[in-house]
Structure formats: C-alpha cells, structure tokens
Amino acid sequence: MQDLNDLALFAAVVKNKGFTAAATALGVPKSKISKRVAQLEDRLGVRLLERSTRKLRVTDIGQTFYERCETILAGVDEAETIVAAAKSEPAGPIRLSMPPGFAPMMAHILPTFLKRYPQVRLAVVMTNRPVDLIEERIDVALRVRESYEGDQSVVVRKFTSTRQFLAASPSFVAAHGPITLESLSKLPTLAIQEHTGRAVWSLVNTTGEVCDIAHNPILSAVEFGMLERAAIEGVGIGLLPDSIVERGFRAGVLVAVLPEWSSPEQSMHAAFTSRHGMLPAVRALIDHLAEVLPRTVQLCKEVIPQSPATADWTI
C-alpha cells in the first residue's frame, strides 16, 4: 500500500518537469521531495526518474505509473469534493424509523421538510420494535418512552412529551354512557398489542392518582390507525395518542372519555449514533423535528380539554 502523499509528490515532479519547480509549486522543500520519491522507487523496486545534474527524464515505467497516479489522485479529489458538498448543503439519503402510530402526524410534518431540502431522499421505516441503529443503517430513530436507558453510544435529543387519551365515537358514548372509571373494563375496548386476551391500561389523572384498568379488548392491533378507525366507527373505546385524538376531536368524529385520565407522560425523542461528523441532511431533519413537533403536540394538548362532548360523561 503506497502513501498517497508520495504519489502526489512524484506526480508533481513529472508535471512540473523537475524537483525545483515541484518544490516551488507545492511549497515543500526540494530535499524532502527528492527523499520521498527515492523511497517510493525503493519500495516499488524500479526507477521512475533518470536524474542528472542538468536533466530529469521520466522512464517508460515511470510515465505509465505517473498516468495511473493522476487517475488515482483525481479520484481522491472527486471523493473529497463529494464529501465537501454533502457537508455544506443538506442532500442525500436518510433512513428514519418511527412507530406506526406516528404516521398521521408525520404525514403533515415530513413534506414540509422535503420541500425545504429537495436534494434529500428520505426512507421511512415503520416499526414498533427497538431498532439497531448501526446494524439496520438507521440515521434517526423517532421514539416515545417513559425513560431512555440504552447503549451509551446512542445520543438522545428530546423534543417534547406526549400522552394517550381515552376516546370513542359520540354514538358509542351516547349508547354506553354515563361512562365511569369502574365501568371501563366492562365496555368494548381497543388495545395496542400483538396478542388477544387481557390488556391493562395504566392511567394517571390530573392530581397524580394512578389506576390500572384490566380489560378484554374486542380488537387488538399494533397499528394505531386501525384502532382509530374502529373507535370512529363506534366499535369501542381506545387509548390513543394525542396526535390522533386531536384530529378526531376537531372533526367531531371522536370525543374524550374521562378526559382527566390519560397515560403517563412519555418522552418523544430522536435517537442517533453521534453528533460528530453528522451529515447536514441528518442534522437538518433533527432540527426540523425539534422545531415542529413541540408545536404539533401543543395543538393536541389545547384541543383535548376543550372537547364539548365530554362534560356529560366525566366522573
């Protein structure tokens, strides 16, 4: 394996037709160039240059070697140009993972980002399982957890906090009301889980009181969109993220059930491997999410207590 610096010094000597001219062009002492070229010849075991006190001649093998050196050095320059461009302007591919429940909210957020940075190519991976950022080549993982305890090499940037709220269709509430905390387990429910059978909702109220509601859901799924649709159709009560119930409340197709109770507050954050050497496209996405997500969640928080259909069905 040859030192690229030695190749560059040799190429400069040939291009400038001498050691003195090469030293002037590069700003490197002539003695250093001569020594490094001689060492290069020793490693190769051939004479690249024929030297005399007055003249310098490139050997046949030296000319062929020079042409290959120029190709290699041009490739290095091109590679550095690509990296420099990537560092200056957000561009190129990004792999973003997120839970499926984020899809409705992110459907409004990501187009704005892509219009702002048209050279970015974004691939979204939807999964509820924890992803391995390195093994799965994920640049940014958007997550919601009560706390983050993981690999110390993973960097976490918190955006905001989020909750899940009980919601059902107006017709469901009218048919089953008044709904109380004690009656929840006896009503048709919708749960975010992969299996059938018993589920538990851990709820907390505005005063900090905690209550676990064990229930037997009529529908279990790992995708919130399916549960949202079932709730709108009057199938049952769902514990849904604020970003989902907000749009249902605004449209009047969902109403809050026991709005003073919700899931415990969870952190909405991005996980990535390192801030060092982060490409501008990845940094731009994280900054965009940090700017937009808190505003989006705040809109959710504002509409939940204002749902006019909730007053008659609270405890």
mmCIF file of C-alpha atoms in Angstrom:
data_model
loop_
_atom_site.group_PDB
_atom_site.id
_atom_site.type_symbol
_atom_site.label_atom_id
_atom_site.label_comp_id
_atom_site.label_asym_id
_atom_site.label_seq_id
_atom_site.Cartn_x
_atom_site.Cartn_y
_atom_site.Cartn_z
ATOM 1 C CA MET A 1 0.000 0.000 0.000
ATOM 2 C CA GLN A 2 1.590 3.252 -1.169
ATOM 3 C CA ASP A 3 1.340 6.588 0.632
ATOM 4 C CA LEU A 4 -0.888 8.919 -1.411
ATOM 5 C CA ASN A 5 1.376 11.813 -0.427
ATOM 6 C CA ASP A 6 4.312 10.094 -2.133
ATOM 7 C CA LEU A 7 2.246 9.567 -5.277
ATOM 8 C CA ALA A 8 1.266 13.234 -5.225
ATOM 9 C CA LEU A 9 4.906 14.351 -4.807
ATOM 10 C CA PHE A 10 6.075 12.129 -7.655
ATOM 11 C CA ALA A 11 3.234 13.358 -9.904
ATOM 12 C CA ALA A 12 4.152 16.971 -9.095
ATOM 13 C CA VAL A 13 7.769 16.368 -10.134
ATOM 14 C CA VAL A 14 6.671 14.929 -13.509
ATOM 15 C CA LYS A 15 4.013 17.590 -14.078
ATOM 16 C CA ASN A 16 6.388 20.471 -13.248
ATOM 17 C CA LYS A 17 9.333 18.828 -15.066
ATOM 18 C CA GLY A 18 11.708 18.912 -12.137
ATOM 19 C CA PHE A 19 12.224 18.816 -8.387
ATOM 20 C CA THR A 20 12.880 22.547 -8.044
ATOM 21 C CA ALA A 21 9.719 23.559 -9.888
ATOM 22 C CA ALA A 22 7.675 20.972 -7.947
ATOM 23 C CA ALA A 23 9.061 22.308 -4.648
ATOM 24 C CA THR A 24 8.061 25.840 -5.638
ATOM 25 C CA ALA A 25 4.578 24.769 -6.752
ATOM 26 C CA LEU A 26 3.871 22.763 -3.598
ATOM 27 C CA GLY A 27 5.722 24.919 -1.089
ATOM 28 C CA VAL A 28 7.651 21.844 0.076
ATOM 29 C CA PRO A 29 11.454 21.661 0.465
ATOM 30 C CA LYS A 30 13.155 20.168 -2.579
ATOM 31 C CA SER A 31 15.196 17.825 -0.357
ATOM 32 C CA LYS A 32 12.021 16.354 1.136
ATOM 33 C CA ILE A 33 10.504 15.708 -2.292
ATOM 34 C CA SER A 34 13.690 14.078 -3.547
ATOM 35 C CA LYS A 35 13.924 11.832 -0.489
ATOM 36 C CA ARG A 36 10.282 10.728 -0.671
ATOM 37 C CA VAL A 37 10.464 9.978 -4.404
ATOM 38 C CA ALA A 38 13.620 7.927 -3.834
ATOM 39 C CA GLN A 39 11.853 5.972 -1.070
ATOM 40 C CA LEU A 40 8.914 5.389 -3.421
ATOM 41 C CA GLU A 41 11.271 3.959 -6.050
ATOM 42 C CA ASP A 42 12.884 1.711 -3.443
ATOM 43 C CA ARG A 43 9.501 0.314 -2.377
ATOM 44 C CA LEU A 44 8.490 -0.286 -5.999
ATOM 45 C CA GLY A 45 11.873 -1.706 -6.943
ATOM 46 C CA VAL A 46 12.064 0.307 -10.214
ATOM 47 C CA ARG A 47 13.500 3.603 -11.447
ATOM 48 C CA LEU A 48 10.732 6.097 -12.144
ATOM 49 C CA LEU A 49 13.056 9.005 -12.959
ATOM 50 C CA GLU A 50 16.511 9.237 -14.511
ATOM 51 C CA ARG A 51 18.362 12.087 -12.836
ATOM 52 C CA SER A 52 21.462 14.036 -13.803
ATOM 53 C CA THR A 53 22.867 17.365 -12.692
ATOM 54 C CA ARG A 54 21.214 19.126 -15.593
ATOM 55 C CA LYS A 55 18.386 16.926 -16.699
ATOM 56 C CA LEU A 56 15.443 14.854 -15.471
ATOM 57 C CA ARG A 57 13.913 12.138 -17.624
ATOM 58 C CA VAL A 58 10.842 10.045 -16.851
ATOM 59 C CA THR A 59 11.374 6.346 -17.566
ATOM 60 C CA ASP A 60 8.850 4.349 -19.569
ATOM 61 C CA ILE A 61 7.550 2.631 -16.420
ATOM 62 C CA GLY A 62 7.664 5.992 -14.678
ATOM 63 C CA GLN A 63 5.400 7.538 -17.342
ATOM 64 C CA THR A 64 2.868 4.693 -17.049
ATOM 65 C CA PHE A 65 2.997 4.936 -13.255
ATOM 66 C CA TYR A 66 2.515 8.728 -13.451
ATOM 67 C CA GLU A 67 -0.621 8.358 -15.570
ATOM 68 C CA ARG A 68 -2.097 5.911 -13.058
ATOM 69 C CA CYS A 69 -1.130 8.257 -10.203
ATOM 70 C CA GLU A 70 -3.005 11.094 -11.889
ATOM 71 C CA THR A 71 -6.119 8.912 -12.182
ATOM 72 C CA ILE A 72 -5.915 7.930 -8.510
ATOM 73 C CA LEU A 73 -5.334 11.498 -7.322
ATOM 74 C CA ALA A 74 -8.208 12.788 -9.461
ATOM 75 C CA GLY A 75 -10.467 10.172 -7.839
ATOM 76 C CA VAL A 76 -9.381 11.320 -4.395
ATOM 77 C CA ASP A 77 -10.129 14.941 -5.303
ATOM 78 C CA GLU A 78 -13.562 13.929 -6.601
ATOM 79 C CA ALA A 79 -14.315 11.980 -3.432
ATOM 80 C CA GLU A 80 -13.312 14.953 -1.267
ATOM 81 C CA THR A 81 -15.494 17.231 -3.387
ATOM 82 C CA ILE A 82 -18.476 14.941 -2.828
ATOM 83 C CA VAL A 83 -17.889 14.940 0.931
ATOM 84 C CA ALA A 84 -17.441 18.724 0.996
ATOM 85 C CA ALA A 85 -20.709 19.205 -0.896
ATOM 86 C CA ALA A 86 -22.543 16.850 1.459
ATOM 87 C CA LYS A 87 -21.205 18.803 4.438
ATOM 88 C CA SER A 88 -22.292 22.160 3.064
ATOM 89 C CA GLU A 89 -25.848 21.513 1.849
ATOM 90 C CA PRO A 90 -28.421 19.006 3.159
ATOM 91 C CA ALA A 91 -28.578 16.318 0.498
ATOM 92 C CA GLY A 92 -28.538 12.571 0.040
ATOM 93 C CA PRO A 93 -30.346 9.638 1.669
ATOM 94 C CA ILE A 94 -31.702 9.490 5.240
ATOM 95 C CA ARG A 95 -33.232 6.439 6.910
ATOM 96 C CA LEU A 96 -35.758 7.425 9.576
ATOM 97 C CA SER A 97 -37.511 4.861 11.792
ATOM 98 C CA MET A 98 -40.645 5.509 13.835
ATOM 99 C CA PRO A 99 -43.610 3.694 15.404
ATOM 100 C CA PRO A 100 -46.588 3.246 13.049
ATOM 101 C CA GLY A 101 -48.671 5.451 15.360
ATOM 102 C CA PHE A 102 -46.602 8.447 14.285
ATOM 103 C CA ALA A 103 -47.671 8.103 10.650
ATOM 104 C CA PRO A 104 -50.664 10.524 10.709
ATOM 105 C CA MET A 105 -48.701 13.270 12.459
ATOM 106 C CA MET A 106 -45.527 12.818 10.405
ATOM 107 C CA ALA A 107 -47.540 12.808 7.186
ATOM 108 C CA HIS A 108 -48.047 16.540 7.776
ATOM 109 C CA ILE A 109 -44.522 17.256 9.011
ATOM 110 C CA LEU A 110 -42.223 15.466 6.543
ATOM 111 C CA PRO A 111 -43.476 17.034 3.266
ATOM 112 C CA THR A 112 -42.537 20.467 4.617
ATOM 113 C CA PHE A 113 -39.015 19.219 5.316
ATOM 114 C CA LEU A 114 -38.645 17.637 1.872
ATOM 115 C CA LYS A 115 -39.839 20.800 0.100
ATOM 116 C CA ARG A 116 -37.332 22.807 2.116
ATOM 117 C CA TYR A 117 -34.477 20.422 1.229
ATOM 118 C CA PRO A 118 -35.277 18.981 -2.229
ATOM 119 C CA GLN A 119 -31.910 17.189 -2.515
ATOM 120 C CA VAL A 120 -32.705 14.932 0.460
ATOM 121 C CA ARG A 121 -34.023 11.401 -0.131
ATOM 122 C CA LEU A 122 -35.970 10.112 2.861
ATOM 123 C CA ALA A 123 -36.794 6.456 3.566
ATOM 124 C CA VAL A 124 -39.180 5.864 6.490
ATOM 125 C CA VAL A 125 -39.116 2.546 8.356
ATOM 126 C CA MET A 126 -42.297 1.870 10.357
ATOM 127 C CA THR A 127 -41.859 -0.494 13.301
ATOM 128 C CA ASN A 128 -42.827 -0.783 16.968
ATOM 129 C CA ARG A 129 -39.701 -2.759 17.878
ATOM 130 C CA PRO A 130 -36.447 -1.141 19.012
ATOM 131 C CA VAL A 131 -34.132 -0.830 16.020
ATOM 132 C CA ASP A 132 -30.382 -1.302 15.988
ATOM 133 C CA LEU A 133 -29.183 1.987 14.518
ATOM 134 C CA ILE A 134 -25.878 0.622 13.237
ATOM 135 C CA GLU A 135 -26.932 -2.846 12.055
ATOM 136 C CA GLU A 136 -30.034 -1.551 10.278
ATOM 137 C CA ARG A 137 -28.341 1.619 8.956
ATOM 138 C CA ILE A 138 -30.860 3.897 10.640
ATOM 139 C CA ASP A 139 -29.766 7.541 10.746
ATOM 140 C CA VAL A 140 -32.506 8.748 13.117
ATOM 141 C CA ALA A 141 -34.954 6.730 15.232
ATOM 142 C CA LEU A 142 -38.020 8.608 16.459
ATOM 143 C CA ARG A 143 -39.197 7.076 19.730
ATOM 144 C CA VAL A 144 -41.658 7.526 22.600
ATOM 145 C CA ARG A 145 -40.672 6.159 26.008
ATOM 146 C CA GLU A 146 -41.187 6.990 29.672
ATOM 147 C CA SER A 147 -37.405 6.876 30.102
ATOM 148 C CA TYR A 148 -34.430 6.053 27.914
ATOM 149 C CA GLU A 149 -31.895 3.519 29.085
ATOM 150 C CA GLY A 150 -29.783 2.040 26.348
ATOM 151 C CA ASP A 151 -26.402 1.936 24.731
ATOM 152 C CA GLN A 152 -24.314 4.834 25.975
ATOM 153 C CA SER A 153 -23.069 5.369 22.411
ATOM 154 C CA VAL A 154 -26.587 6.372 21.344
ATOM 155 C CA VAL A 155 -27.338 10.091 21.573
ATOM 156 C CA VAL A 156 -30.869 11.175 22.511
ATOM 157 C CA ARG A 157 -32.456 14.545 21.758
ATOM 158 C CA LYS A 158 -35.786 15.135 23.444
ATOM 159 C CA PHE A 159 -38.392 17.099 21.505
ATOM 160 C CA THR A 160 -41.450 17.172 23.719
ATOM 161 C CA SER A 161 -43.705 14.986 25.869
ATOM 162 C CA THR A 162 -46.832 13.148 24.798
ATOM 163 C CA ARG A 163 -49.756 11.217 26.308
ATOM 164 C CA GLN A 164 -52.516 8.871 25.226
ATOM 165 C CA PHE A 165 -56.178 9.642 25.910
ATOM 166 C CA LEU A 166 -59.366 7.615 26.038
ATOM 167 C CA ALA A 167 -61.583 8.305 23.031
ATOM 168 C CA ALA A 168 -64.714 6.916 21.406
ATOM 169 C CA SER A 169 -67.312 7.967 18.853
ATOM 170 C CA PRO A 170 -70.176 10.236 20.004
ATOM 171 C CA SER A 171 -72.672 7.467 19.188
ATOM 172 C CA PHE A 172 -70.735 4.942 21.318
ATOM 173 C CA VAL A 173 -70.666 7.312 24.291
ATOM 174 C CA ALA A 174 -74.365 8.084 23.886
ATOM 175 C CA ALA A 175 -75.193 4.361 23.817
ATOM 176 C CA HIS A 176 -72.982 3.379 26.796
ATOM 177 C CA GLY A 177 -72.971 6.493 28.998
ATOM 178 C CA PRO A 178 -72.569 7.570 31.621
ATOM 179 C CA ILE A 179 -69.067 6.048 31.471
ATOM 180 C CA THR A 180 -67.123 5.797 34.719
ATOM 181 C CA LEU A 181 -63.660 4.587 35.579
ATOM 182 C CA GLU A 182 -65.199 1.488 37.130
ATOM 183 C CA SER A 183 -67.262 0.652 34.040
ATOM 184 C CA LEU A 184 -64.384 0.833 31.561
ATOM 185 C CA SER A 185 -63.392 -2.813 31.945
ATOM 186 C CA LYS A 186 -66.951 -3.924 31.147
ATOM 187 C CA LEU A 187 -67.188 -1.991 27.879
ATOM 188 C CA PRO A 188 -65.851 -2.901 24.404
ATOM 189 C CA THR A 189 -62.269 -1.664 24.226
ATOM 190 C CA LEU A 190 -59.465 -1.366 21.662
ATOM 191 C CA ALA A 191 -55.847 -2.151 22.606
ATOM 192 C CA ILE A 192 -52.429 -1.641 21.062
ATOM 193 C CA GLN A 193 -50.913 -5.113 21.406
ATOM 194 C CA GLU A 194 -49.995 -8.082 19.224
ATOM 195 C CA HIS A 195 -51.994 -10.766 21.029
ATOM 196 C CA THR A 196 -55.578 -11.398 22.048
ATOM 197 C CA GLY A 197 -56.634 -11.639 25.663
ATOM 198 C CA ARG A 198 -56.348 -9.382 28.689
ATOM 199 C CA ALA A 199 -54.778 -5.951 28.403
ATOM 200 C CA VAL A 200 -54.013 -3.310 31.023
ATOM 201 C CA TRP A 201 -54.307 0.448 30.707
ATOM 202 C CA SER A 202 -52.132 2.312 33.208
ATOM 203 C CA LEU A 203 -53.826 5.664 33.719
ATOM 204 C CA VAL A 204 -52.993 8.749 35.750
ATOM 205 C CA ASN A 205 -55.297 11.684 36.486
ATOM 206 C CA THR A 206 -54.665 15.393 36.789
ATOM 207 C CA THR A 207 -53.959 15.109 40.522
ATOM 208 C CA GLY A 208 -51.368 12.339 40.059
ATOM 209 C CA GLU A 209 -53.586 9.420 41.138
ATOM 210 C CA VAL A 210 -52.730 6.187 39.316
ATOM 211 C CA CYS A 211 -55.173 3.474 38.246
ATOM 212 C CA ASP A 212 -54.658 0.260 36.257
ATOM 213 C CA ILE A 213 -57.641 -0.845 34.181
ATOM 214 C CA ALA A 214 -57.599 -4.516 33.164
ATOM 215 C CA HIS A 215 -59.863 -5.206 30.199
ATOM 216 C CA ASN A 216 -60.511 -7.732 27.445
ATOM 217 C CA PRO A 217 -60.253 -5.795 24.160
ATOM 218 C CA ILE A 218 -62.612 -6.505 21.328
ATOM 219 C CA LEU A 219 -59.831 -5.517 18.898
ATOM 220 C CA SER A 220 -56.060 -5.757 19.377
ATOM 221 C CA ALA A 221 -53.580 -4.353 16.845
ATOM 222 C CA VAL A 222 -50.082 -2.917 16.670
ATOM 223 C CA GLU A 223 -51.153 -0.015 14.464
ATOM 224 C CA PHE A 224 -52.972 2.975 15.965
ATOM 225 C CA GLY A 225 -54.591 3.877 12.647
ATOM 226 C CA MET A 226 -56.657 0.687 12.761
ATOM 227 C CA LEU A 227 -57.738 1.377 16.348
ATOM 228 C CA GLU A 228 -58.608 4.966 15.456
ATOM 229 C CA ARG A 229 -60.845 3.785 12.600
ATOM 230 C CA ALA A 230 -62.546 1.253 14.873
ATOM 231 C CA ALA A 231 -63.165 3.940 17.510
ATOM 232 C CA ILE A 232 -64.664 6.299 14.899
ATOM 233 C CA GLU A 233 -66.933 3.503 13.694
ATOM 234 C CA GLY A 234 -68.239 3.013 17.236
ATOM 235 C CA VAL A 235 -66.620 -0.380 17.859
ATOM 236 C CA GLY A 236 -65.173 0.546 21.255
ATOM 237 C CA ILE A 237 -63.076 2.862 23.412
ATOM 238 C CA GLY A 238 -59.415 3.276 22.514
ATOM 239 C CA LEU A 239 -56.457 4.708 24.401
ATOM 240 C CA LEU A 240 -54.980 6.727 21.538
ATOM 241 C CA PRO A 241 -52.035 9.140 21.178
ATOM 242 C CA ASP A 242 -52.792 12.830 21.497
ATOM 243 C CA SER A 243 -51.761 13.397 17.875
ATOM 244 C CA ILE A 244 -54.517 11.018 16.751
ATOM 245 C CA VAL A 245 -57.342 12.018 19.079
ATOM 246 C CA GLU A 246 -56.697 15.709 18.374
ATOM 247 C CA ARG A 247 -57.774 15.418 14.761
ATOM 248 C CA GLY A 248 -60.736 13.221 15.715
ATOM 249 C CA PHE A 249 -61.905 15.756 18.308
ATOM 250 C CA ARG A 250 -61.564 18.662 15.867
ATOM 251 C CA ALA A 251 -63.543 16.769 13.212
ATOM 252 C CA GLY A 252 -66.220 15.735 15.733
ATOM 253 C CA VAL A 253 -65.851 12.021 14.939
ATOM 254 C CA LEU A 254 -64.312 11.289 18.372
ATOM 255 C CA VAL A 255 -64.967 12.610 21.857
ATOM 256 C CA ALA A 256 -62.910 12.357 25.010
ATOM 257 C CA VAL A 257 -63.873 9.749 27.585
ATOM 258 C CA LEU A 258 -62.853 10.663 31.144
ATOM 259 C CA PRO A 259 -60.508 13.412 29.860
ATOM 260 C CA GLU A 260 -58.911 13.942 33.265
ATOM 261 C CA TRP A 261 -57.360 10.469 32.915
ATOM 262 C CA SER A 262 -54.584 9.670 30.461
ATOM 263 C CA SER A 263 -51.497 7.511 30.076
ATOM 264 C CA PRO A 264 -48.394 8.696 31.973
ATOM 265 C CA GLU A 265 -46.405 11.351 30.169
ATOM 266 C CA GLN A 266 -43.783 9.949 27.806
ATOM 267 C CA SER A 267 -40.736 11.499 26.158
ATOM 268 C CA MET A 268 -40.827 11.963 22.400
ATOM 269 C CA HIS A 269 -37.237 11.991 21.220
ATOM 270 C CA ALA A 270 -34.802 11.168 18.440
ATOM 271 C CA ALA A 271 -32.006 8.631 18.873
ATOM 272 C CA PHE A 272 -28.894 8.687 16.691
ATOM 273 C CA THR A 273 -25.360 7.372 16.946
ATOM 274 C CA SER A 274 -23.239 10.512 17.232
ATOM 275 C CA ARG A 275 -23.182 14.270 16.769
ATOM 276 C CA HIS A 276 -19.602 14.101 15.494
ATOM 277 C CA GLY A 277 -19.373 14.008 11.716
ATOM 278 C CA MET A 278 -23.158 14.147 11.316
ATOM 279 C CA LEU A 279 -24.155 14.865 7.730
ATOM 280 C CA PRO A 280 -26.056 18.124 7.158
ATOM 281 C CA ALA A 281 -29.123 16.258 5.879
ATOM 282 C CA VAL A 282 -29.436 14.295 9.125
ATOM 283 C CA ARG A 283 -28.810 17.362 11.263
ATOM 284 C CA ALA A 284 -31.379 19.332 9.255
ATOM 285 C CA LEU A 285 -34.017 16.621 9.818
ATOM 286 C CA ILE A 286 -33.390 16.521 13.574
ATOM 287 C CA ASP A 287 -33.532 20.320 13.783
ATOM 288 C CA HIS A 288 -36.757 20.342 11.749
ATOM 289 C CA LEU A 289 -38.380 17.811 14.079
ATOM 290 C CA ALA A 290 -37.202 19.799 17.109
ATOM 291 C CA GLU A 291 -38.866 22.877 15.657
ATOM 292 C CA VAL A 292 -42.161 21.375 14.510
ATOM 293 C CA LEU A 293 -43.010 18.503 16.868
ATOM 294 C CA PRO A 294 -43.448 20.602 20.055
ATOM 295 C CA ARG A 295 -45.867 22.919 18.206
ATOM 296 C CA THR A 296 -47.811 19.961 16.845
ATOM 297 C CA VAL A 297 -48.127 18.301 20.254
ATOM 298 C CA GLN A 298 -49.124 21.614 21.836
ATOM 299 C CA LEU A 299 -52.060 21.839 19.419
ATOM 300 C CA CYS A 300 -53.108 18.386 20.617
ATOM 301 C CA LYS A 301 -52.935 19.443 24.266
ATOM 302 C CA GLU A 302 -55.034 22.530 23.589
ATOM 303 C CA VAL A 303 -57.938 20.726 21.957
ATOM 304 C CA ILE A 304 -58.341 17.792 24.375
ATOM 305 C CA PRO A 305 -59.818 19.688 27.373
ATOM 306 C CA GLN A 306 -61.987 21.748 25.009
ATOM 307 C CA SER A 307 -63.955 18.851 23.563
ATOM 308 C CA PRO A 308 -67.568 20.000 24.168
ATOM 309 C CA ALA A 309 -68.987 16.481 24.185
ATOM 310 C CA THR A 310 -67.015 15.359 27.237
ATOM 311 C CA ALA A 311 -68.763 17.180 30.052
ATOM 312 C CA ASP A 312 -71.712 14.806 30.441
ATOM 313 C CA TRP A 313 -69.527 11.667 30.679
ATOM 314 C CA THR A 314 -66.823 12.556 33.172
ATOM 315 C CA ILE A 315 -66.755 11.078 36.678
#
